[in-house]
Amino acid sequence: MSTNSKQTSDKLVPTLTIGFILLFLLAAFVDLSAFTATIQSLFMSVSTMFGYWWQWLMIITFVLALIIAMSRYGKIKMGSESKPTIGTFRWVAMIMCTLLAGGVFWSAAEPIFHFITPSPSFTDVKGGTLAAVAPALSQSFLHWGFLAWAVLGTLSTIVLMYAHYNCGVKLRPRALLYPILGDKLENHWIGSVIDACSIIAVAAGTIGPIGFLATQLSYSLTVLTGLESSLMSQIIILTVIVSIYSVSAFSGMDKGLQWLSRMNVIGAVALLVAILVLGPTGFIFKEFGMAFGTYIQHLPEMSLSTADPSWNSWWTWFFWGWFIGFAPMMAIFIARISQGRSIRELIITVAIIAPIATNFWFSSLGGTGIFLELQTPGSISQPLQEAGLPAVLLASLAQLPFSFLLIPAFLVLTTTFVATTGDSMAYSIAMAVEGTDTPSRYQRLFWAVMMGVVAGVLLIAGDGGLNALQSFIVITAVPVSFLVGVTFITGPIAVLRMKSAELESKSSVDCTKSVTV
């Protein structure tokens, strides 16, 4: 294909992406109520229609990844380097911090929801009782556990690393199809559409938390200081958040992002220790053990539950749509930082270790809230009912010793986690647009600021704008889910080709050769 065609294809990705975002904002401003109603209707239709497919997508990805990791193919080193290019602590920190932005926000609130009103998988459990604790935590474990992490960074990461580092294909979502289509999509408009869909999905999934964080912090400042929460205060807070991760994105992965990730992990560990020391230590450890056992025991039925489609739409299917939409761009990010790692190391870290750490974090924060609710009914559930999700974390921390230190510390941690997600996703989008693993700093800065501006516009439009975007996350997951589903085929092909080259002692993979076992 000619150079002109290549340039047209490359320009088409940002054109489609930015054009779609502008149309979304225009529709929100023209008639927000009608727009929100349309999005909500599509949300329910899409989740009901594709939710069952997503359930199987998550399960198959996890199982297939584990089979590869435990097989002889797990020893294969990925990338063009024989040793890791990034230290293990920094590598794990960058992976954990990218996804846990949402986890920090949900870890206090979701377990309380399921504790008060048990999920359809535990209809025989009475809400608000001691017997409801383990089921509540285990349901949260499902949404933030093995399946969620596996879809974000196992099979897709393996395919991208094979295509990019071994075969020289640009690091972007369309490369997930490389093992079966070769370079046919490299300069084709269909490839551009695939990239644009993936970018729109991850942008929606990132902009939402950024905007909601601004409203959460504004509410928190109102509770702490008595100052009125207003649109102006939300915009000011949003500006600070966007400035933090934009500077980090501009400074580069080796500086800002690694520094933020390292500080996040250190801060999270410190605050976790504080919760364990100041909170109900014995209760947390006991219920974590019981909940994890319940999670493992009921994992198949919870994963495939269809008892209440309406409940699934607002919980499991929503989370699955959110994570699936993130998957291609998250895989790009993990591929960028995982050179020299073995397949087994990648899968065990992403699909096993990270989920268990996340589950314990949920047990610590969510378990503390549940313990306080058991001791004094209404102390957590009433603030949740009156003020929504942001109230849960504050209500829990306010009842612990040294709350005047814990509350500001957790608000800062939540901010830096969301900033890390904004930074890493801006970096990933820039990589997909430029087709290089070292995108220009101005490209990174543009996408970082762009996501912040969209969040600000939706805040100005009203609460319905952010709510519509949250529902829209699920809609964008539809095309992306089929792209991710292809990794059931391209993942094993990539692994077999890398193994074939390793057995033949070749310095590089023959990307055109048929696979051999």
XYZ file of C-alpha atoms in Angstrom:
517
model
C 0.000 0.000 0.000
C 1.199 3.504 -0.761
C 2.587 5.965 1.750
C -0.441 8.209 1.252
C -2.775 5.368 2.166
C -0.708 4.695 5.290
C -0.878 8.334 6.357
C -4.637 8.436 5.724
C -5.138 5.320 7.843
C -3.069 6.765 10.684
C -4.956 10.070 10.643
C -8.303 8.275 10.587
C -7.912 6.987 14.157
C -7.801 10.390 15.931
C -10.359 11.779 13.480
C -12.886 9.054 14.289
C -12.163 9.202 18.007
C -12.296 12.956 18.459
C -15.268 13.258 16.100
C -17.257 10.717 18.089
C -16.433 12.375 21.421
C -17.545 15.765 20.070
C -20.826 14.278 18.815
C -21.385 12.708 22.236
C -20.881 16.071 23.957
C -23.070 17.884 21.431
C -25.916 15.424 21.924
C -25.609 15.815 25.709
C -25.867 19.602 25.461
C -28.700 19.729 22.934
C -31.117 17.703 25.080
C -29.542 16.045 28.104
C -32.713 14.371 29.367
C -33.562 12.792 25.998
C -29.925 11.835 25.465
C -29.694 10.218 28.902
C -32.940 8.313 28.343
C -31.646 7.005 25.013
C -28.337 5.907 26.523
C -30.083 4.172 29.432
C -32.388 2.326 27.036
C -29.445 1.181 24.930
C -27.577 0.237 28.108
C -30.323 -2.132 29.251
C -30.749 -3.640 25.782
C -27.023 -4.151 25.252
C -26.343 -5.596 28.695
C -29.241 -8.043 28.394
C -28.275 -9.048 24.860
C -24.523 -9.413 25.355
C -24.211 -10.028 29.108
C -24.267 -13.818 28.737
C -21.567 -13.657 26.066
C -19.425 -11.488 28.315
C -19.777 -13.979 31.171
C -18.354 -16.759 29.002
C -15.697 -14.413 27.577
C -14.384 -13.683 31.051
C -14.368 -17.345 32.129
C -12.726 -18.694 28.969
C -10.030 -16.010 29.061
C -9.117 -16.879 32.643
C -9.142 -20.654 32.141
C -7.203 -20.523 28.865
C -4.615 -18.182 30.389
C -4.099 -20.522 33.351
C -3.704 -23.541 31.053
C -1.010 -21.719 29.061
C 0.750 -20.534 32.223
C 0.862 -24.010 33.768
C 1.978 -25.691 30.542
C 5.531 -25.906 29.216
C 4.779 -22.776 27.197
C 4.676 -20.708 30.383
C 8.483 -20.463 30.407
C 8.605 -18.527 27.119
C 10.184 -15.082 27.486
C 8.236 -12.283 25.824
C 9.629 -9.314 23.948
C 12.996 -8.676 22.396
C 14.898 -8.583 25.714
C 16.137 -11.629 27.636
C 15.810 -9.862 31.004
C 13.071 -7.550 32.350
C 13.593 -3.907 31.429
C 11.636 -2.681 34.462
C 12.196 -3.854 38.046
C 9.645 -6.205 39.556
C 8.371 -3.784 42.218
C 7.851 -0.968 39.711
C 6.324 -3.395 37.201
C 3.766 -4.753 39.668
C 3.068 -1.247 41.016
C 2.305 0.145 37.565
C -0.043 -2.753 36.764
C -1.888 -2.602 40.097
C -2.327 1.154 40.146
C -3.805 1.344 36.668
C -6.842 -0.786 37.515
C -7.237 -0.068 41.212
C -8.351 3.530 40.637
C -11.872 2.159 40.535
C -11.049 -0.337 43.251
C -10.209 2.364 45.781
C -13.553 4.010 45.097
C -15.664 0.823 45.136
C -13.855 -1.107 47.872
C -15.710 0.590 50.716
C -19.098 0.913 49.051
C -19.756 -2.293 47.083
C -19.447 -4.778 49.971
C -21.988 -2.733 51.974
C -24.434 -2.870 49.051
C -24.241 -6.655 48.894
C -24.297 -6.934 52.699
C -27.572 -5.023 52.965
C -29.118 -6.622 49.876
C -27.499 -9.985 49.026
C -26.951 -10.749 45.347
C -29.125 -13.267 43.456
C -26.425 -15.894 44.005
C -27.179 -15.783 47.754
C -30.945 -15.350 47.957
C -31.134 -17.667 50.964
C -28.998 -15.257 53.026
C -30.672 -12.564 55.163
C -29.172 -9.134 54.530
C -27.646 -7.149 57.373
C -26.694 -10.214 59.386
C -23.378 -11.840 60.220
C -24.217 -14.620 57.771
C -24.343 -12.044 54.948
C -20.743 -10.864 55.408
C -18.895 -13.599 53.498
C -21.409 -13.636 50.594
C -21.206 -9.839 50.335
C -17.418 -9.818 50.167
C -17.290 -12.820 47.811
C -19.624 -11.071 45.364
C -17.270 -8.091 45.400
C -14.363 -10.489 44.883
C -16.061 -11.764 41.720
C -16.293 -8.267 40.236
C -12.695 -7.340 41.095
C -11.042 -10.750 41.115
C -9.561 -13.394 38.841
C -11.854 -12.920 35.838
C -11.607 -9.138 35.771
C -7.827 -9.061 35.956
C -7.392 -11.921 33.469
C -9.298 -10.173 30.688
C -7.257 -7.008 31.185
C -3.771 -8.355 30.770
C -3.209 -12.007 29.876
C -4.085 -13.329 26.399
C -4.305 -9.873 24.833
C -0.920 -8.869 26.237
C 0.706 -12.049 24.918
C -0.649 -11.452 21.403
C 0.421 -7.807 21.370
C 3.921 -8.598 22.589
C 4.303 -11.281 19.931
C 2.979 -9.046 17.146
C 4.934 -5.953 18.154
C 8.261 -7.120 19.526
C 8.679 -10.304 17.502
C 7.038 -9.336 14.216
C 7.450 -5.560 14.118
C 3.739 -4.727 14.020
C 2.700 -1.405 15.552
C 1.497 -1.592 19.146
C -2.213 -0.874 18.765
C -5.524 -2.792 19.174
C -5.696 -4.057 15.586
C -2.537 -6.071 16.285
C -4.708 -8.498 18.279
C -5.784 -9.905 14.897
C -2.254 -10.168 13.509
C -1.684 -13.914 14.096
C -4.584 -14.783 11.775
C -4.713 -11.811 9.374
C -1.053 -10.855 9.170
C -0.406 -7.224 8.283
C -3.571 -6.827 6.166
C -5.059 -4.379 8.680
C -1.879 -2.364 9.240
C -2.851 0.302 6.722
C -6.531 -0.528 6.210
C -9.447 1.633 7.318
C -10.992 -1.326 9.142
C -7.922 -1.392 11.365
C -8.429 2.296 12.087
C -12.042 1.664 13.067
C -10.922 -1.124 15.424
C -8.401 1.197 17.073
C -10.941 4.017 17.339
C -13.549 1.763 18.991
C -10.974 0.622 21.546
C -9.850 4.187 22.274
C -13.436 5.422 22.686
C -14.180 2.544 25.074
C -11.166 3.201 27.298
C -11.697 6.966 27.167
C -15.269 6.509 28.401
C -14.052 4.152 31.129
C -11.398 6.645 32.249
C -13.321 9.913 31.943
C -16.133 8.582 34.146
C -13.935 7.927 37.231
C -12.145 11.258 36.710
C -15.453 13.138 36.745
C -16.923 11.144 39.607
C -13.773 11.688 41.654
C -14.301 15.450 41.352
C -17.843 15.108 42.704
C -16.691 12.709 45.434
C -13.925 15.036 46.633
C -16.269 18.020 46.526
C -18.759 16.126 48.691
C -15.955 15.053 51.042
C -14.745 18.628 51.482
C -18.302 19.673 52.277
C -18.532 17.038 55.018
C -15.097 17.891 56.410
C -15.167 21.685 56.204
C -18.813 22.642 55.840
C -18.133 24.480 52.583
C -20.914 24.135 50.046
C -20.335 21.645 47.242
C -20.836 23.503 43.984
C -20.081 23.172 40.303
C -17.230 25.628 40.720
C -15.607 23.560 43.479
C -15.960 20.426 41.344
C -14.341 22.135 38.348
C -11.466 23.409 40.506
C -10.870 19.924 41.926
C -11.082 18.428 38.442
C -8.515 20.925 37.185
C -6.092 19.887 39.930
C -6.574 16.182 39.135
C -6.104 16.690 35.400
C -3.031 18.865 36.001
C -1.412 16.125 38.102
C -1.783 13.313 35.601
C -1.164 15.564 32.582
C 2.210 16.629 33.971
C 2.963 12.995 34.706
C 1.970 11.918 31.183
C 4.072 14.697 29.678
C 7.138 13.734 31.726
C 7.059 10.148 30.442
C 6.727 6.585 31.672
C 10.222 6.468 33.158
C 9.519 9.496 35.341
C 6.009 10.607 36.257
C 4.112 7.331 35.834
C 6.640 5.163 37.666
C 6.908 7.736 40.451
C 3.122 7.966 40.859
C 2.756 4.174 40.843
C 5.495 3.704 43.422
C 3.986 6.346 45.721
C 0.522 4.811 45.297
C 1.669 1.361 46.354
C 3.629 2.685 49.336
C 0.690 4.850 50.371
C -1.814 2.008 49.909
C 0.283 -0.380 52.021
C 0.703 2.250 54.749
C -3.022 2.969 54.884
C -3.845 -0.734 54.770
C -1.644 -1.279 57.815
C -3.352 1.667 59.516
C -6.793 0.154 58.862
C -5.645 -3.229 60.168
C -4.199 -1.671 63.326
C -6.961 0.845 64.042
C -9.872 -1.175 62.652
C -11.415 -4.581 63.435
C -8.249 -6.595 62.706
C -9.517 -10.029 63.707
C -12.826 -9.512 61.910
C -11.055 -8.489 58.687
C -8.751 -11.512 58.580
C -11.482 -13.961 59.586
C -14.033 -12.691 57.086
C -11.439 -12.477 54.309
C -10.657 -16.163 54.779
C -14.316 -17.146 54.879
C -15.241 -14.892 51.965
C -12.367 -16.122 49.814
C -13.425 -19.714 50.464
C -17.007 -18.799 49.537
C -15.724 -17.049 46.416
C -13.791 -20.105 45.238
C -16.655 -22.457 46.089
C -19.311 -20.410 44.296
C -17.148 -18.981 41.501
C -18.781 -21.051 38.702
C -22.362 -20.236 39.671
C -21.654 -16.560 40.406
C -19.778 -16.213 37.119
C -22.648 -17.674 35.094
C -25.577 -16.425 37.159
C -28.614 -15.414 35.082
C -31.181 -15.508 37.875
C -31.841 -11.756 37.741
C -30.901 -10.052 34.436
C -31.885 -6.647 35.812
C -29.501 -7.023 38.753
C -26.753 -8.313 36.446
C -27.142 -5.280 34.184
C -26.354 -2.888 37.030
C -23.662 -5.008 38.622
C -21.843 -7.944 37.011
C -22.548 -7.083 33.386
C -21.729 -3.428 33.994
C -18.344 -4.347 35.454
C -17.660 -6.864 32.695
C -18.461 -4.251 30.052
C -16.207 -1.756 31.795
C -13.234 -4.125 32.033
C -13.678 -5.538 28.522
C -13.724 -1.994 27.140
C -10.429 -1.352 28.958
C -8.824 -4.615 27.819
C -7.090 -3.710 24.509
C -5.577 -0.469 25.795
C -4.675 -1.969 29.162
C -2.977 -4.840 27.304
C -1.026 -2.300 25.247
C 0.156 -0.652 28.450
C 1.163 -3.944 30.091
C 2.901 -5.083 26.882
C 4.890 -1.869 26.894
C 6.275 -2.521 30.393
C 6.652 -6.338 30.311
C 9.635 -6.978 28.072
C 11.769 -9.848 29.348
C 8.976 -11.346 31.471
C 7.894 -14.948 30.969
C 4.334 -15.832 30.018
C 3.903 -17.635 33.344
C 5.208 -14.651 35.291
C 2.793 -12.334 33.481
C -0.288 -14.514 33.962
C 0.391 -15.455 37.591
C 1.038 -11.808 38.506
C -1.918 -10.341 36.630
C -4.539 -13.082 36.989
C -3.694 -14.521 40.443
C -1.528 -12.299 42.663
C -3.105 -8.952 41.746
C -6.687 -10.200 42.271
C -5.883 -11.702 45.680
C -4.254 -8.426 46.773
C -7.315 -6.555 45.498
C -9.663 -8.904 47.362
C -7.808 -8.318 50.632
C -8.008 -4.554 50.057
C -11.792 -4.893 49.614
C -11.987 -6.993 52.784
C -10.092 -4.356 54.751
C -12.092 -1.299 53.686
C -15.424 -2.956 52.948
C -15.085 -5.301 55.916
C -14.475 -2.364 58.255
C -17.680 -0.711 57.080
C -19.632 -3.944 57.489
C -18.232 -4.442 61.013
C -19.285 -0.921 62.004
C -22.738 -1.473 60.512
C -23.106 -4.703 62.494
C -22.090 -2.908 65.701
C -24.351 0.095 65.080
C -27.040 -0.553 62.448
C -27.542 2.494 60.257
C -24.126 4.021 60.914
C -22.996 3.121 57.374
C -26.195 2.168 55.556
C -27.954 5.446 56.367
C -25.206 7.709 54.929
C -25.143 5.410 51.879
C -28.883 5.802 51.412
C -28.797 9.559 51.916
C -25.661 10.568 49.995
C -24.670 7.598 47.825
C -21.296 5.947 47.260
C -18.970 8.782 48.418
C -20.553 8.722 51.877
C -19.526 5.127 52.672
C -15.779 5.678 52.878
C -16.170 8.818 54.972
C -18.709 7.217 57.304
C -16.398 4.236 57.860
C -13.205 6.197 58.430
C -14.939 8.763 60.652
C -15.601 6.064 63.263
C -11.954 4.963 63.518
C -9.243 6.487 65.736
C -7.177 9.235 64.068
C -9.926 9.779 61.497
C -8.717 13.368 61.065
C -5.572 11.878 59.481
C -7.087 8.833 57.781
C -9.776 10.668 55.822
C -7.456 13.202 54.100
C -4.905 10.428 53.477
C -7.480 8.225 51.734
C -8.778 11.127 49.659
C -5.232 11.864 48.498
C -4.690 8.172 47.710
C -7.911 7.995 45.696
C -6.811 11.072 43.752
C -3.370 9.691 42.928
C -4.800 6.312 41.887
C -7.217 7.967 39.458
C -4.382 10.197 38.247
C -2.282 7.093 37.549
C -5.103 5.588 35.495
C -5.524 8.817 33.529
C -1.772 8.980 32.954
C -1.366 5.355 31.826
C -4.424 5.394 29.569
C -3.348 8.683 27.971
C -0.016 7.001 27.292
C -1.722 3.926 25.820
C -4.001 6.002 23.603
C -0.999 7.968 22.358
C 0.784 4.694 21.549
C -2.235 3.437 19.597
C -2.566 6.695 17.655
C 1.120 6.999 16.776
C 1.713 3.253 16.477
C 4.885 3.416 18.550
C 5.759 2.413 22.104
C 7.439 5.786 22.631
C 4.776 8.350 21.600
C 5.626 12.045 21.639
C 5.070 13.913 24.882
C 2.685 16.318 23.172
C 0.531 13.434 21.949
C 0.390 12.096 25.509
C -0.417 15.534 26.887
C -3.185 16.069 24.326
C -5.076 12.916 25.296
C -4.560 13.526 29.008
C -6.039 17.016 28.735
C -8.751 15.847 26.313
C -10.154 13.366 28.842
C -10.155 16.039 31.542
C -11.920 18.551 29.309
C -14.640 16.032 28.423
C -15.153 15.271 32.127
C -15.439 19.006 32.801
C -17.954 19.543 30.006
C -20.105 16.690 31.311
C -19.950 18.138 34.836
C -21.191 21.454 33.479
C -23.940 19.668 31.543
C -25.221 18.182 34.790
C -25.200 14.901 36.699
C -27.011 13.202 33.843
C -23.982 13.701 31.599
C -21.630 11.629 33.751
C -24.348 9.055 34.416
C -24.917 8.717 30.679
C -21.192 8.237 30.153
C -21.118 5.539 32.832
C -23.882 3.647 31.039
C -22.217 4.299 27.696
C -19.166 2.358 28.913
C -21.193 -0.844 28.571
C -22.328 0.047 25.047
C -18.773 0.626 23.826
C -17.791 -2.814 25.131
C -19.865 -4.607 22.484
C -17.470 -4.295 19.499
C -14.422 -4.536 21.758
C -15.657 -7.816 23.264
C -15.479 -9.527 19.882
C -11.955 -8.204 19.357
C -10.960 -9.588 22.760
C -12.754 -12.846 22.009
C -10.506 -13.403 19.002
C -7.590 -13.863 21.424
C -9.003 -17.327 22.184
C -7.470 -18.158 18.805
C -4.679 -15.641 18.372
C -3.351 -16.145 21.905
C -2.493 -19.840 21.495
C -1.200 -19.196 17.952
C 1.195 -16.522 19.247
C 2.377 -18.830 22.034
C 2.972 -21.746 19.633
C 4.923 -19.588 17.207
C 7.139 -18.206 19.939
C 7.751 -21.719 21.246
C 8.537 -23.003 17.754
C 11.162 -20.310 17.308
C 12.599 -21.037 20.749
C 12.934 -24.756 19.975
C 14.716 -23.983 16.726
C 17.057 -21.610 18.582
C 16.155 -18.729 16.345
C 16.905 -15.193 17.354
C 13.557 -13.996 16.040
C 10.151 -15.492 15.310
C 9.193 -16.492 11.785
C 5.884 -14.615 11.733
C 4.674 -16.209 8.521
C 5.367 -19.821 9.422
C 2.591 -22.243 10.313
C 2.434 -23.137 13.967
C 3.824 -26.387 15.300
C 3.387 -27.906 18.721
